[in-house]
CSV table of N, CA, C and O in Angstrom, one decimal:
chain,number,residue,atom,x,y,z
A,1,GLN,N,0.9,-22.4,-42.6
A,1,GLN,CA,-0.4,-21.8,-42.6
A,1,GLN,C,-0.7,-21.0,-41.4
A,1,GLN,O,-0.1,-21.3,-40.3
A,2,VAL,N,-1.7,-20.0,-41.5
A,2,VAL,CA,-1.9,-19.1,-40.4
A,2,VAL,C,-3.4,-19.2,-40.5
A,2,VAL,O,-4.0,-18.9,-41.5
A,3,GLN,N,-3.8,-19.3,-39.4
A,3,GLN,CA,-5.5,-19.3,-39.1
A,3,GLN,C,-5.9,-18.1,-38.2
A,3,GLN,O,-5.1,-17.7,-37.2
A,4,LEU,N,-6.9,-17.3,-39.0
A,4,LEU,CA,-7.2,-16.1,-38.2
A,4,LEU,C,-8.8,-16.2,-38.0
A,4,LEU,O,-9.5,-16.4,-38.9
A,5,VAL,N,-9.1,-15.5,-36.7
A,5,VAL,CA,-10.5,-15.8,-36.4
A,5,VAL,C,-10.9,-14.5,-35.7
A,5,VAL,O,-10.4,-14.3,-34.8
A,6,GLU,N,-11.7,-13.7,-36.4
A,6,GLU,CA,-12.3,-12.4,-35.9
A,6,GLU,C,-13.3,-12.6,-35.0
A,6,GLU,O,-14.3,-13.4,-35.1
A,7,SER,N,-13.5,-11.5,-34.0
A,7,SER,CA,-14.8,-11.4,-33.3
A,7,SER,C,-14.8,-9.9,-32.8
A,7,SER,O,-14.0,-9.3,-33.0
A,8,GLY,N,-15.9,-9.7,-32.2
A,8,GLY,CA,-16.2,-8.3,-31.8
A,8,GLY,C,-17.1,-7.4,-32.4
A,8,GLY,O,-17.2,-6.3,-32.0
A,9,GLY,N,-17.5,-7.7,-33.7
A,9,GLY,CA,-18.2,-6.7,-34.5
A,9,GLY,C,-19.6,-6.6,-33.9
A,9,GLY,O,-20.0,-7.4,-33.0
A,10,GLY,N,-20.5,-5.9,-34.5
A,10,GLY,CA,-21.8,-5.6,-34.0
A,10,GLY,C,-22.3,-4.3,-34.6
A,10,GLY,O,-21.7,-3.8,-35.5
A,11,SER,N,-23.4,-3.8,-33.9
A,11,SER,CA,-24.0,-2.6,-34.4
A,11,SER,C,-23.9,-1.6,-33.1
A,11,SER,O,-24.1,-2.0,-32.1
A,12,VAL,N,-23.7,-0.3,-33.5
A,12,VAL,CA,-23.5,0.7,-32.5
A,12,VAL,C,-24.0,2.0,-33.2
A,12,VAL,O,-23.9,2.2,-34.5
A,13,GLN,N,-24.2,2.9,-32.4
A,13,GLN,CA,-24.6,4.2,-32.8
A,13,GLN,C,-23.5,5.0,-33.1
A,13,GLN,O,-22.3,4.8,-32.6
A,14,ALA,N,-23.5,6.1,-34.0
A,14,ALA,CA,-22.5,7.0,-34.3
A,14,ALA,C,-22.0,7.6,-33.0
A,14,ALA,O,-22.7,7.9,-32.1
A,15,GLY,N,-20.8,7.7,-33.0
A,15,GLY,CA,-19.9,8.2,-31.8
A,15,GLY,C,-19.8,7.3,-30.8
A,15,GLY,O,-18.9,7.4,-29.7
A,16,GLY,N,-20.2,6.0,-30.8
A,16,GLY,CA,-19.8,4.9,-30.0
A,16,GLY,C,-18.3,4.1,-30.3
A,16,GLY,O,-17.7,4.6,-31.3
A,17,SER,N,-18.3,3.0,-29.6
A,17,SER,CA,-16.9,2.4,-29.8
A,17,SER,C,-17.1,0.9,-29.8
A,17,SER,O,-18.2,0.4,-29.5
A,18,LEU,N,-16.2,0.2,-30.5
A,18,LEU,CA,-16.2,-1.3,-30.6
A,18,LEU,C,-14.6,-1.7,-30.5
A,18,LEU,O,-13.8,-1.0,-31.1
A,19,ARG,N,-14.4,-2.9,-30.0
A,19,ARG,CA,-13.1,-3.6,-30.1
A,19,ARG,C,-13.4,-4.7,-30.8
A,19,ARG,O,-13.9,-5.7,-30.4
A,20,LEU,N,-12.5,-4.9,-32.0
A,20,LEU,CA,-12.5,-6.2,-32.7
A,20,LEU,C,-11.3,-7.0,-32.2
A,20,LEU,O,-10.2,-6.4,-31.9
A,21,SER,N,-11.5,-8.3,-32.3
A,21,SER,CA,-10.2,-9.1,-31.9
A,21,SER,C,-10.1,-10.2,-32.9
A,21,SER,O,-11.0,-10.4,-33.8
A,22,CYS,N,-8.9,-10.6,-33.2
A,22,CYS,CA,-8.4,-11.6,-34.2
A,22,CYS,C,-7.4,-12.5,-33.4
A,22,CYS,O,-6.3,-12.2,-33.2
A,23,ALA,N,-7.9,-13.7,-33.3
A,23,ALA,CA,-7.1,-14.7,-32.7
A,23,ALA,C,-6.2,-15.5,-33.8
A,23,ALA,O,-7.0,-16.1,-34.9
A,24,ALA,N,-4.9,-15.5,-33.6
A,24,ALA,CA,-4.0,-16.3,-34.6
A,24,ALA,C,-3.5,-17.5,-34.1
A,24,ALA,O,-3.3,-17.8,-32.9
A,25,SER,N,-3.5,-18.4,-35.1
A,25,SER,CA,-2.9,-19.7,-34.6
A,25,SER,C,-2.1,-20.2,-35.8
A,25,SER,O,-2.4,-19.6,-37.3
A,26,GLY,N,-1.4,-21.3,-35.5
A,26,GLY,CA,-0.6,-21.8,-36.8
A,26,GLY,C,1.0,-21.3,-36.8
A,26,GLY,O,1.5,-21.0,-35.8
A,27,ALA,N,1.4,-21.2,-38.0
A,27,ALA,CA,2.6,-20.7,-38.4
A,27,ALA,C,2.8,-19.1,-38.3
A,27,ALA,O,3.3,-18.5,-39.3
A,28,THR,N,2.4,-18.5,-37.1
A,28,THR,CA,2.4,-17.2,-37.0
A,28,THR,C,3.7,-16.5,-37.2
A,28,THR,O,4.0,-15.3,-37.4
A,29,TYR,N,4.9,-17.3,-36.7
A,29,TYR,CA,6.1,-16.8,-36.8
A,29,TYR,C,6.6,-16.4,-38.3
A,29,TYR,O,7.5,-15.6,-38.3
A,30,SER,N,5.8,-16.8,-39.2
A,30,SER,CA,6.1,-16.3,-40.6
A,30,SER,C,5.5,-15.1,-41.0
A,30,SER,O,5.7,-14.6,-42.2
A,31,SER,N,4.8,-14.5,-40.2
A,31,SER,CA,3.7,-13.4,-40.5
A,31,SER,C,4.2,-12.2,-39.5
A,31,SER,O,3.4,-12.2,-38.6
A,32,ASN,N,5.2,-11.3,-39.8
A,32,ASN,CA,5.3,-10.3,-39.0
A,32,ASN,C,4.6,-9.1,-39.0
A,32,ASN,O,4.6,-8.1,-38.3
A,33,CYS,N,3.8,-9.0,-39.9
A,33,CYS,CA,2.8,-8.0,-40.3
A,33,CYS,C,1.5,-8.4,-40.2
A,33,CYS,O,1.0,-9.6,-40.6
A,34,MET,N,0.6,-7.8,-39.4
A,34,MET,CA,-0.8,-8.0,-39.3
A,34,MET,C,-1.6,-6.8,-39.3
A,34,MET,O,-1.1,-5.8,-39.1
A,35,GLY,N,-2.7,-6.9,-40.0
A,35,GLY,CA,-3.6,-5.9,-40.2
A,35,GLY,C,-5.0,-6.0,-40.2
A,35,GLY,O,-5.5,-7.1,-40.1
A,36,TRP,N,-5.6,-4.9,-40.4
A,36,TRP,CA,-7.3,-4.8,-40.4
A,36,TRP,C,-7.6,-4.2,-41.7
A,36,TRP,O,-6.9,-3.2,-42.2
A,37,PHE,N,-8.6,-4.8,-42.4
A,37,PHE,CA,-9.0,-4.3,-43.6
A,37,PHE,C,-10.6,-4.2,-43.5
A,37,PHE,O,-11.1,-5.0,-42.9
A,38,ARG,N,-11.2,-3.6,-44.5
A,38,ARG,CA,-12.6,-3.5,-44.3
A,38,ARG,C,-13.2,-3.3,-45.9
A,38,ARG,O,-12.6,-2.8,-46.7
A,39,GLN,N,-14.4,-3.9,-46.1
A,39,GLN,CA,-15.2,-3.7,-47.3
A,39,GLN,C,-16.6,-3.6,-47.2
A,39,GLN,O,-17.2,-4.3,-46.5
A,40,ALA,N,-16.9,-2.4,-47.6
A,40,ALA,CA,-18.4,-2.1,-47.5
A,40,ALA,C,-19.1,-2.5,-48.9
A,40,ALA,O,-18.4,-2.7,-50.0
A,41,PRO,N,-20.3,-2.7,-48.9
A,41,PRO,CA,-20.9,-3.2,-50.1
A,41,PRO,C,-20.8,-2.4,-51.3
A,41,PRO,O,-20.9,-1.2,-51.2
A,42,GLY,N,-20.4,-3.0,-52.5
A,42,GLY,CA,-20.1,-2.2,-53.6
A,42,GLY,C,-18.9,-1.3,-53.8
A,42,GLY,O,-18.9,-0.8,-54.5
A,43,LYS,N,-18.1,-1.6,-52.6
A,43,LYS,CA,-16.8,-0.7,-52.6
A,43,LYS,C,-15.5,-1.8,-52.6
A,43,LYS,O,-15.7,-3.0,-52.1
A,44,GLU,N,-14.5,-1.3,-52.9
A,44,GLU,CA,-13.3,-2.1,-52.8
A,44,GLU,C,-12.8,-2.2,-51.5
A,44,GLU,O,-13.1,-1.4,-50.5
A,45,ARG,N,-12.0,-3.5,-51.1
A,45,ARG,CA,-11.5,-3.6,-49.9
A,45,ARG,C,-10.5,-2.6,-49.5
A,45,ARG,O,-9.7,-2.2,-50.3
A,46,GLU,N,-10.5,-2.1,-48.3
A,46,GLU,CA,-9.7,-0.9,-47.8
A,46,GLU,C,-8.8,-1.2,-46.7
A,46,GLU,O,-9.4,-1.9,-45.8
A,47,GLY,N,-7.6,-0.7,-46.7
A,47,GLY,CA,-6.7,-1.0,-45.6
A,47,GLY,C,-6.9,0.0,-44.5
A,47,GLY,O,-7.3,1.1,-44.9
A,48,VAL,N,-7.2,-0.5,-43.1
A,48,VAL,CA,-7.5,0.3,-42.1
A,48,VAL,C,-6.2,0.5,-41.2
A,48,VAL,O,-6.0,1.8,-41.0
A,49,ALA,N,-5.4,-0.6,-40.8
A,49,ALA,CA,-4.5,-0.2,-39.9
A,49,ALA,C,-3.6,-1.5,-40.0
A,49,ALA,O,-4.1,-2.7,-40.4
A,50,SER,N,-2.1,-1.3,-39.8
A,50,SER,CA,-1.5,-2.6,-39.6
A,50,SER,C,-0.3,-2.2,-38.7
A,50,SER,O,-0.2,-1.1,-38.1
A,51,ILE,N,0.2,-3.6,-38.2
A,51,ILE,CA,1.3,-3.2,-37.3
A,51,ILE,C,2.4,-4.3,-37.4
A,51,ILE,O,2.2,-5.5,-38.0
A,52,TYR,N,3.6,-3.9,-37.3
A,52,TYR,CA,4.6,-4.6,-37.2
A,52,TYR,C,5.1,-5.4,-36.0
A,52,TYR,O,5.4,-4.8,-35.1
A,53,THR,N,4.6,-6.7,-35.9
A,53,THR,CA,4.6,-7.3,-34.7
A,53,THR,C,6.1,-7.5,-34.1
A,53,THR,O,6.2,-7.7,-32.9
A,54,GLY,N,7.1,-7.3,-34.8
A,54,GLY,CA,8.6,-7.5,-34.4
A,54,GLY,C,9.0,-6.5,-33.6
A,54,GLY,O,9.8,-6.5,-32.8
A,55,GLY,N,8.2,-5.2,-33.8
A,55,GLY,CA,8.7,-4.0,-33.2
A,55,GLY,C,7.7,-3.0,-32.8
A,55,GLY,O,7.8,-2.1,-31.8
A,56,GLY,N,6.3,-3.3,-33.1
A,56,GLY,CA,5.2,-2.5,-32.6
A,56,GLY,C,5.0,-1.3,-33.4
A,56,GLY,O,3.9,-0.7,-33.2
A,57,THR,N,5.7,-1.0,-34.7
A,57,THR,CA,5.3,0.2,-35.4
A,57,THR,C,3.9,0.0,-36.1
A,57,THR,O,3.6,-1.0,-36.6
A,58,THR,N,3.1,1.0,-36.0
A,58,THR,CA,1.8,0.9,-36.5
A,58,THR,C,1.5,2.0,-37.7
A,58,THR,O,2.4,3.0,-37.7
A,59,TYR,N,0.5,1.6,-38.5
A,59,TYR,CA,0.2,2.4,-39.7
A,59,TYR,C,-1.2,2.5,-39.7
A,59,TYR,O,-1.9,1.6,-39.4
A,60,TYR,N,-1.8,3.7,-40.1
A,60,TYR,CA,-3.2,3.9,-40.2
A,60,TYR,C,-3.7,4.5,-41.6
A,60,TYR,O,-2.9,5.5,-42.2
A,61,ALA,N,-4.8,4.1,-42.1
A,61,ALA,CA,-5.5,4.9,-43.1
A,61,ALA,C,-5.8,6.4,-42.7
A,61,ALA,O,-6.2,6.4,-41.3
A,62,ASP,N,-5.8,7.3,-43.4
A,62,ASP,CA,-6.1,8.7,-42.9
A,62,ASP,C,-7.4,8.9,-42.4
A,62,ASP,O,-7.8,9.5,-41.5
A,63,SER,N,-8.5,7.9,-42.9
A,63,SER,CA,-9.8,7.8,-42.6
A,63,SER,C,-10.1,7.7,-41.1
A,63,SER,O,-11.1,7.9,-40.6
A,64,VAL,N,-9.0,7.0,-40.5
A,64,VAL,CA,-9.4,6.4,-39.2
A,64,VAL,C,-8.2,7.0,-38.1
A,64,VAL,O,-8.3,6.7,-37.0
A,65,LYS,N,-7.3,7.7,-38.7
A,65,LYS,CA,-6.3,8.2,-37.7
A,65,LYS,C,-6.8,9.0,-36.7
A,65,LYS,O,-7.7,10.0,-36.9
A,66,GLY,N,-6.3,8.8,-35.4
A,66,GLY,CA,-6.8,9.4,-34.2
A,66,GLY,C,-8.2,8.7,-33.6
A,66,GLY,O,-8.7,9.4,-32.4
A,67,ARG,N,-8.9,8.0,-34.4
A,67,ARG,CA,-10.1,7.2,-34.0
A,67,ARG,C,-9.7,5.8,-33.4
A,67,ARG,O,-10.4,5.3,-32.7
A,68,PHE,N,-9.0,5.2,-34.3
A,68,PHE,CA,-8.7,3.7,-34.2
A,68,PHE,C,-7.3,3.4,-33.8
A,68,PHE,O,-6.3,4.2,-34.1
A,69,THR,N,-7.1,2.2,-32.9
A,69,THR,CA,-5.9,1.9,-32.5
A,69,THR,C,-5.7,0.4,-32.7
A,69,THR,O,-6.7,-0.3,-32.2
A,70,ILE,N,-4.6,0.2,-33.4
A,70,ILE,CA,-4.4,-1.4,-33.5
A,70,ILE,C,-3.2,-1.7,-32.6
A,70,ILE,O,-2.4,-1.0,-32.2
A,71,SER,N,-3.4,-3.0,-32.0
A,71,SER,CA,-2.6,-3.4,-31.0
A,71,SER,C,-2.6,-4.9,-31.1
A,71,SER,O,-3.4,-5.8,-31.7
A,72,LYS,N,-1.4,-5.6,-30.5
A,72,LYS,CA,-1.4,-7.0,-30.7
A,72,LYS,C,-0.9,-7.5,-29.3
A,72,LYS,O,0.1,-6.8,-28.5
A,73,ASP,N,-1.5,-8.4,-28.7
A,73,ASP,CA,-1.0,-9.2,-27.4
A,73,ASP,C,-0.3,-10.2,-27.9
A,73,ASP,O,-0.9,-11.3,-28.3
A,74,ASN,N,1.2,-10.3,-27.8
A,74,ASN,CA,1.7,-11.3,-28.2
A,74,ASN,C,1.7,-12.7,-27.5
A,74,ASN,O,1.8,-13.7,-27.8
A,75,ALA,N,1.3,-12.6,-26.1
A,75,ALA,CA,1.3,-13.6,-25.3
A,75,ALA,C,-0.1,-14.5,-25.5
A,75,ALA,O,-0.1,-15.7,-25.4
A,76,LYS,N,-1.1,-13.8,-26.2
A,76,LYS,CA,-2.3,-14.3,-26.3
A,76,LYS,C,-2.3,-14.7,-27.9
A,76,LYS,O,-3.4,-15.1,-28.3
A,77,ASN,N,-1.5,-14.1,-28.6
A,77,ASN,CA,-1.5,-14.2,-30.0
A,77,ASN,C,-2.8,-13.6,-30.6
A,77,ASN,O,-3.3,-14.3,-31.7
A,78,THR,N,-3.0,-12.5,-30.1
A,78,THR,CA,-4.4,-11.9,-30.4
A,78,THR,C,-4.2,-10.4,-31.0
A,78,THR,O,-3.5,-9.5,-30.2
A,79,LEU,N,-4.8,-10.1,-32.0
A,79,LEU,CA,-4.6,-8.9,-32.7
A,79,LEU,C,-6.0,-8.1,-32.2
A,79,LEU,O,-7.0,-8.7,-32.3
A,80,TYR,N,-5.7,-6.6,-32.1
A,80,TYR,CA,-7.0,-5.9,-31.7
A,80,TYR,C,-7.2,-4.6,-32.6
A,80,TYR,O,-6.0,-4.4,-33.2
A,81,LEU,N,-8.4,-4.4,-32.8
A,81,LEU,CA,-8.7,-2.9,-33.4
A,81,LEU,C,-9.6,-2.2,-32.4
A,81,LEU,O,-10.8,-2.7,-32.3
A,82,GLN,N,-9.2,-1.3,-31.7
A,82,GLN,CA,-10.1,-0.5,-30.9
A,82,GLN,C,-10.5,0.7,-31.8
A,82,GLN,O,-9.8,1.6,-32.3
A,83,MET,N,-11.9,0.9,-31.8
A,83,MET,CA,-12.4,1.8,-32.7
A,83,MET,C,-13.4,2.7,-31.8
A,83,MET,O,-14.4,2.4,-31.3
A,84,ASN,N,-13.0,4.0,-31.9
A,84,ASN,CA,-13.8,5.0,-31.2
A,84,ASN,C,-14.4,6.1,-32.1
A,84,ASN,O,-13.9,6.1,-33.2
A,85,SER,N,-15.4,6.8,-31.6
A,85,SER,CA,-15.8,8.0,-32.3
A,85,SER,C,-16.4,7.3,-33.7
A,85,SER,O,-15.9,7.9,-34.8
A,86,LEU,N,-17.1,6.1,-33.8
A,86,LEU,CA,-17.3,5.6,-34.9
A,86,LEU,C,-18.5,6.3,-35.8
A,86,LEU,O,-19.4,7.2,-35.2
A,87,LYS,N,-18.3,6.2,-37.2
A,87,LYS,CA,-19.1,7.0,-37.9
A,87,LYS,C,-19.8,6.0,-38.9
A,87,LYS,O,-19.4,4.9,-39.0
A,88,PRO,N,-21.0,6.4,-39.4
A,88,PRO,CA,-21.8,5.5,-40.4
A,88,PRO,C,-20.8,5.1,-41.5
A,88,PRO,O,-21.2,4.0,-41.9
A,89,GLU,N,-20.0,5.9,-42.0
A,89,GLU,CA,-19.1,5.5,-43.0
A,89,GLU,C,-17.9,4.3,-42.7
A,89,GLU,O,-17.4,3.9,-43.5
A,90,ASP,N,-17.9,4.1,-41.3
A,90,ASP,CA,-17.2,3.0,-41.0
A,90,ASP,C,-17.8,1.6,-41.1
A,90,ASP,O,-17.4,0.6,-40.8
A,91,THR,N,-19.2,1.7,-41.4
A,91,THR,CA,-19.9,0.5,-41.7
A,91,THR,C,-19.2,-0.5,-42.7
A,91,THR,O,-19.1,-0.1,-44.1
A,92,ALA,N,-18.7,-1.7,-42.4
A,92,ALA,CA,-18.2,-2.4,-43.3
A,92,ALA,C,-18.1,-3.9,-42.7
A,92,ALA,O,-18.3,-4.1,-41.6
A,93,MET,N,-17.5,-4.9,-43.6
A,93,MET,CA,-17.1,-6.0,-43.1
A,93,MET,C,-15.6,-6.0,-42.7
A,93,MET,O,-14.9,-5.3,-43.6
A,94,TYR,N,-15.2,-6.2,-41.5
A,94,TYR,CA,-13.8,-6.0,-41.1
A,94,TYR,C,-13.1,-7.4,-41.2
A,94,TYR,O,-13.4,-8.3,-40.5
A,95,TYR,N,-11.9,-7.5,-41.8
A,95,TYR,CA,-11.1,-8.6,-42.0
A,95,TYR,C,-9.8,-8.4,-41.3
A,95,TYR,O,-9.1,-7.4,-41.4
A,96,CYS,N,-9.4,-9.4,-40.6
A,96,CYS,CA,-8.1,-9.6,-39.9
A,96,CYS,C,-7.3,-10.1,-41.0
A,96,CYS,O,-7.6,-11.1,-41.7
A,97,ALA,N,-5.7,-9.8,-41.3
A,97,ALA,CA,-5.0,-10.4,-42.3
A,97,ALA,C,-3.6,-10.4,-41.6
A,97,ALA,O,-3.2,-9.6,-40.8
A,98,ALA,N,-2.7,-11.6,-42.0
A,98,ALA,CA,-1.3,-11.6,-41.6
A,98,ALA,C,-0.6,-11.8,-43.0
A,98,ALA,O,-1.1,-12.5,-44.0
A,99,GLY,N,0.8,-11.5,-43.0
A,99,GLY,CA,1.8,-11.5,-44.0
A,99,GLY,C,3.1,-11.1,-43.5
A,99,GLY,O,3.2,-10.7,-42.3
A,100,PRO,N,4.0,-11.4,-44.5
A,100,PRO,CA,5.5,-11.0,-44.0
A,100,PRO,C,5.7,-9.4,-44.1
A,100,PRO,O,5.0,-8.8,-44.9
A,101,ASP,N,6.7,-9.0,-43.3
A,101,ASP,CA,7.1,-7.7,-43.3
A,101,ASP,C,8.2,-7.6,-44.5
A,101,ASP,O,8.7,-8.4,-45.1
A,102,SER,N,8.3,-6.3,-44.7
A,102,SER,CA,9.4,-5.9,-45.6
A,102,SER,C,10.5,-5.0,-44.8
A,102,SER,O,10.2,-3.7,-44.9
A,103,ARG,N,11.4,-5.7,-44.2
A,103,ARG,CA,12.3,-5.0,-43.5
A,103,ARG,C,11.8,-4.2,-42.2
A,103,ARG,O,12.2,-3.1,-42.3
A,104,GLY,N,10.8,-4.8,-41.8
A,104,GLY,CA,10.1,-4.1,-40.7
A,104,GLY,C,9.1,-3.0,-41.0
A,104,GLY,O,8.5,-2.4,-40.3
A,105,TYR,N,8.7,-2.9,-42.2
A,105,TYR,CA,7.6,-2.1,-42.8
A,105,TYR,C,6.5,-2.9,-43.2
A,105,TYR,O,6.6,-4.1,-43.9
A,106,CYS,N,5.2,-2.5,-42.9
A,106,CYS,CA,4.0,-3.1,-43.1
A,106,CYS,C,3.1,-2.2,-43.8
A,106,CYS,O,2.1,-1.8,-43.0
A,107,PRO,N,3.2,-2.0,-44.9
A,107,PRO,CA,2.4,-1.2,-45.5
A,107,PRO,C,0.8,-1.8,-45.6
A,107,PRO,O,0.7,-3.1,-45.7
A,108,ILE,N,-0.3,-0.9,-45.6
A,108,ILE,CA,-1.6,-1.5,-45.6
A,108,ILE,C,-2.0,-1.8,-46.9
A,108,ILE,O,-3.1,-1.1,-47.4
A,109,LEU,N,-1.4,-2.7,-47.7
A,109,LEU,CA,-1.7,-3.0,-48.9
A,109,LEU,C,-2.3,-4.7,-48.9
A,109,LEU,O,-1.5,-5.5,-48.7
A,110,ALA,N,-3.5,-4.7,-49.4
A,110,ALA,CA,-4.2,-6.1,-49.3
A,110,ALA,C,-3.1,-7.3,-50.1
A,110,ALA,O,-3.1,-8.2,-49.5
A,111,TRP,N,-2.4,-7.1,-51.2
A,111,TRP,CA,-1.7,-8.0,-51.8
A,111,TRP,C,-0.6,-8.3,-50.9
A,111,TRP,O,0.0,-9.5,-51.3
A,112,ARG,N,-0.3,-7.7,-50.0
A,112,ARG,CA,0.9,-8.1,-49.1
A,112,ARG,C,0.5,-9.1,-48.0
A,112,ARG,O,1.6,-9.6,-47.4
A,113,PHE,N,-0.6,-9.4,-47.8
A,113,PHE,CA,-1.1,-10.3,-46.9
A,113,PHE,C,-1.8,-11.5,-47.3
A,113,PHE,O,-2.6,-11.4,-48.2
A,114,GLY,N,-1.1,-12.6,-47.0
A,114,GLY,CA,-1.4,-13.8,-47.5
A,114,GLY,C,-2.4,-14.7,-46.7
A,114,GLY,O,-3.2,-15.6,-47.3
A,115,TYR,N,-2.7,-14.3,-45.5
A,115,TYR,CA,-3.6,-14.9,-44.7
A,115,TYR,C,-4.7,-14.2,-44.2
A,115,TYR,O,-4.6,-13.0,-43.9
A,116,TRP,N,-6.0,-14.6,-44.5
A,116,TRP,CA,-7.2,-13.8,-44.1
A,116,TRP,C,-8.3,-14.6,-43.1
A,116,TRP,O,-8.4,-15.7,-43.4
A,117,GLY,N,-8.9,-13.8,-42.3
A,117,GLY,CA,-10.0,-14.3,-41.5
A,117,GLY,C,-11.4,-14.1,-42.4
A,117,GLY,O,-11.2,-13.7,-43.5
A,118,GLN,N,-12.3,-14.6,-41.7
A,118,GLN,CA,-13.7,-14.6,-42.4
A,118,GLN,C,-14.3,-13.4,-42.3
A,118,GLN,O,-15.3,-13.1,-43.0
A,119,GLY,N,-13.9,-12.6,-41.5
A,119,GLY,CA,-14.6,-11.2,-41.3
A,119,GLY,C,-15.6,-11.1,-40.3
A,119,GLY,O,-16.2,-12.2,-39.8
A,120,THR,N,-15.7,-9.8,-39.8
A,120,THR,CA,-16.8,-9.6,-38.7
A,120,THR,C,-17.5,-8.4,-39.0
A,120,THR,O,-16.8,-7.3,-39.4
A,121,GLN,N,-18.8,-8.2,-38.9
A,121,GLN,CA,-19.6,-7.1,-39.5
A,121,GLN,C,-19.5,-6.1,-38.6
A,121,GLN,O,-20.0,-6.3,-37.3
A,122,VAL,N,-19.3,-4.9,-39.0
A,122,VAL,CA,-19.6,-3.6,-38.1
A,122,VAL,C,-20.5,-2.7,-38.8
A,122,VAL,O,-20.4,-2.3,-39.9
A,123,THR,N,-21.6,-2.3,-38.0
A,123,THR,CA,-22.6,-1.6,-38.5
A,123,THR,C,-22.7,-0.3,-37.5
A,123,THR,O,-23.2,-0.4,-36.5
A,124,VAL,N,-22.8,1.0,-38.2
A,124,VAL,CA,-22.8,2.1,-37.3
A,124,VAL,C,-23.9,2.8,-37.9
A,124,VAL,O,-24.0,3.3,-39.1
A,125,SER,N,-25.0,3.3,-37.1
A,125,SER,CA,-26.1,3.9,-37.3
A,125,SER,C,-26.1,5.3,-36.9
A,125,SER,O,-25.5,5.6,-35.8
A,126,SER,N,-26.7,6.1,-37.8
A,126,SER,CA,-26.7,7.6,-37.4
A,126,SER,C,-27.8,7.9,-36.5
A,126,SER,O,-28.7,7.4,-36.1
């Protein structure tokens, strides 16, 4: 089992920044992929970014490329999502997730992640 606890959400104006954190505990050795997903009201869950913790390779949704950065501090077992140049359309509940890799590949597909946090709300006002 892997436990994930997100923090760092909040309200910010468009153009601002936030950094989300996800503290992982438990059998994290079984999950070499970690990622961030988001879900806005009335919309499906969307993959935002993922990272292969075994090598550091990162993947991003087109909508956040160049604005968001995913990283992991292995010593602290904490996943981060640095979000810059935020837009109102980034408003959503953000979830941290963990799951197994596929030969070092971590596609940002929700069904591939078996462990999920409770989420942290991000609200961007115009």
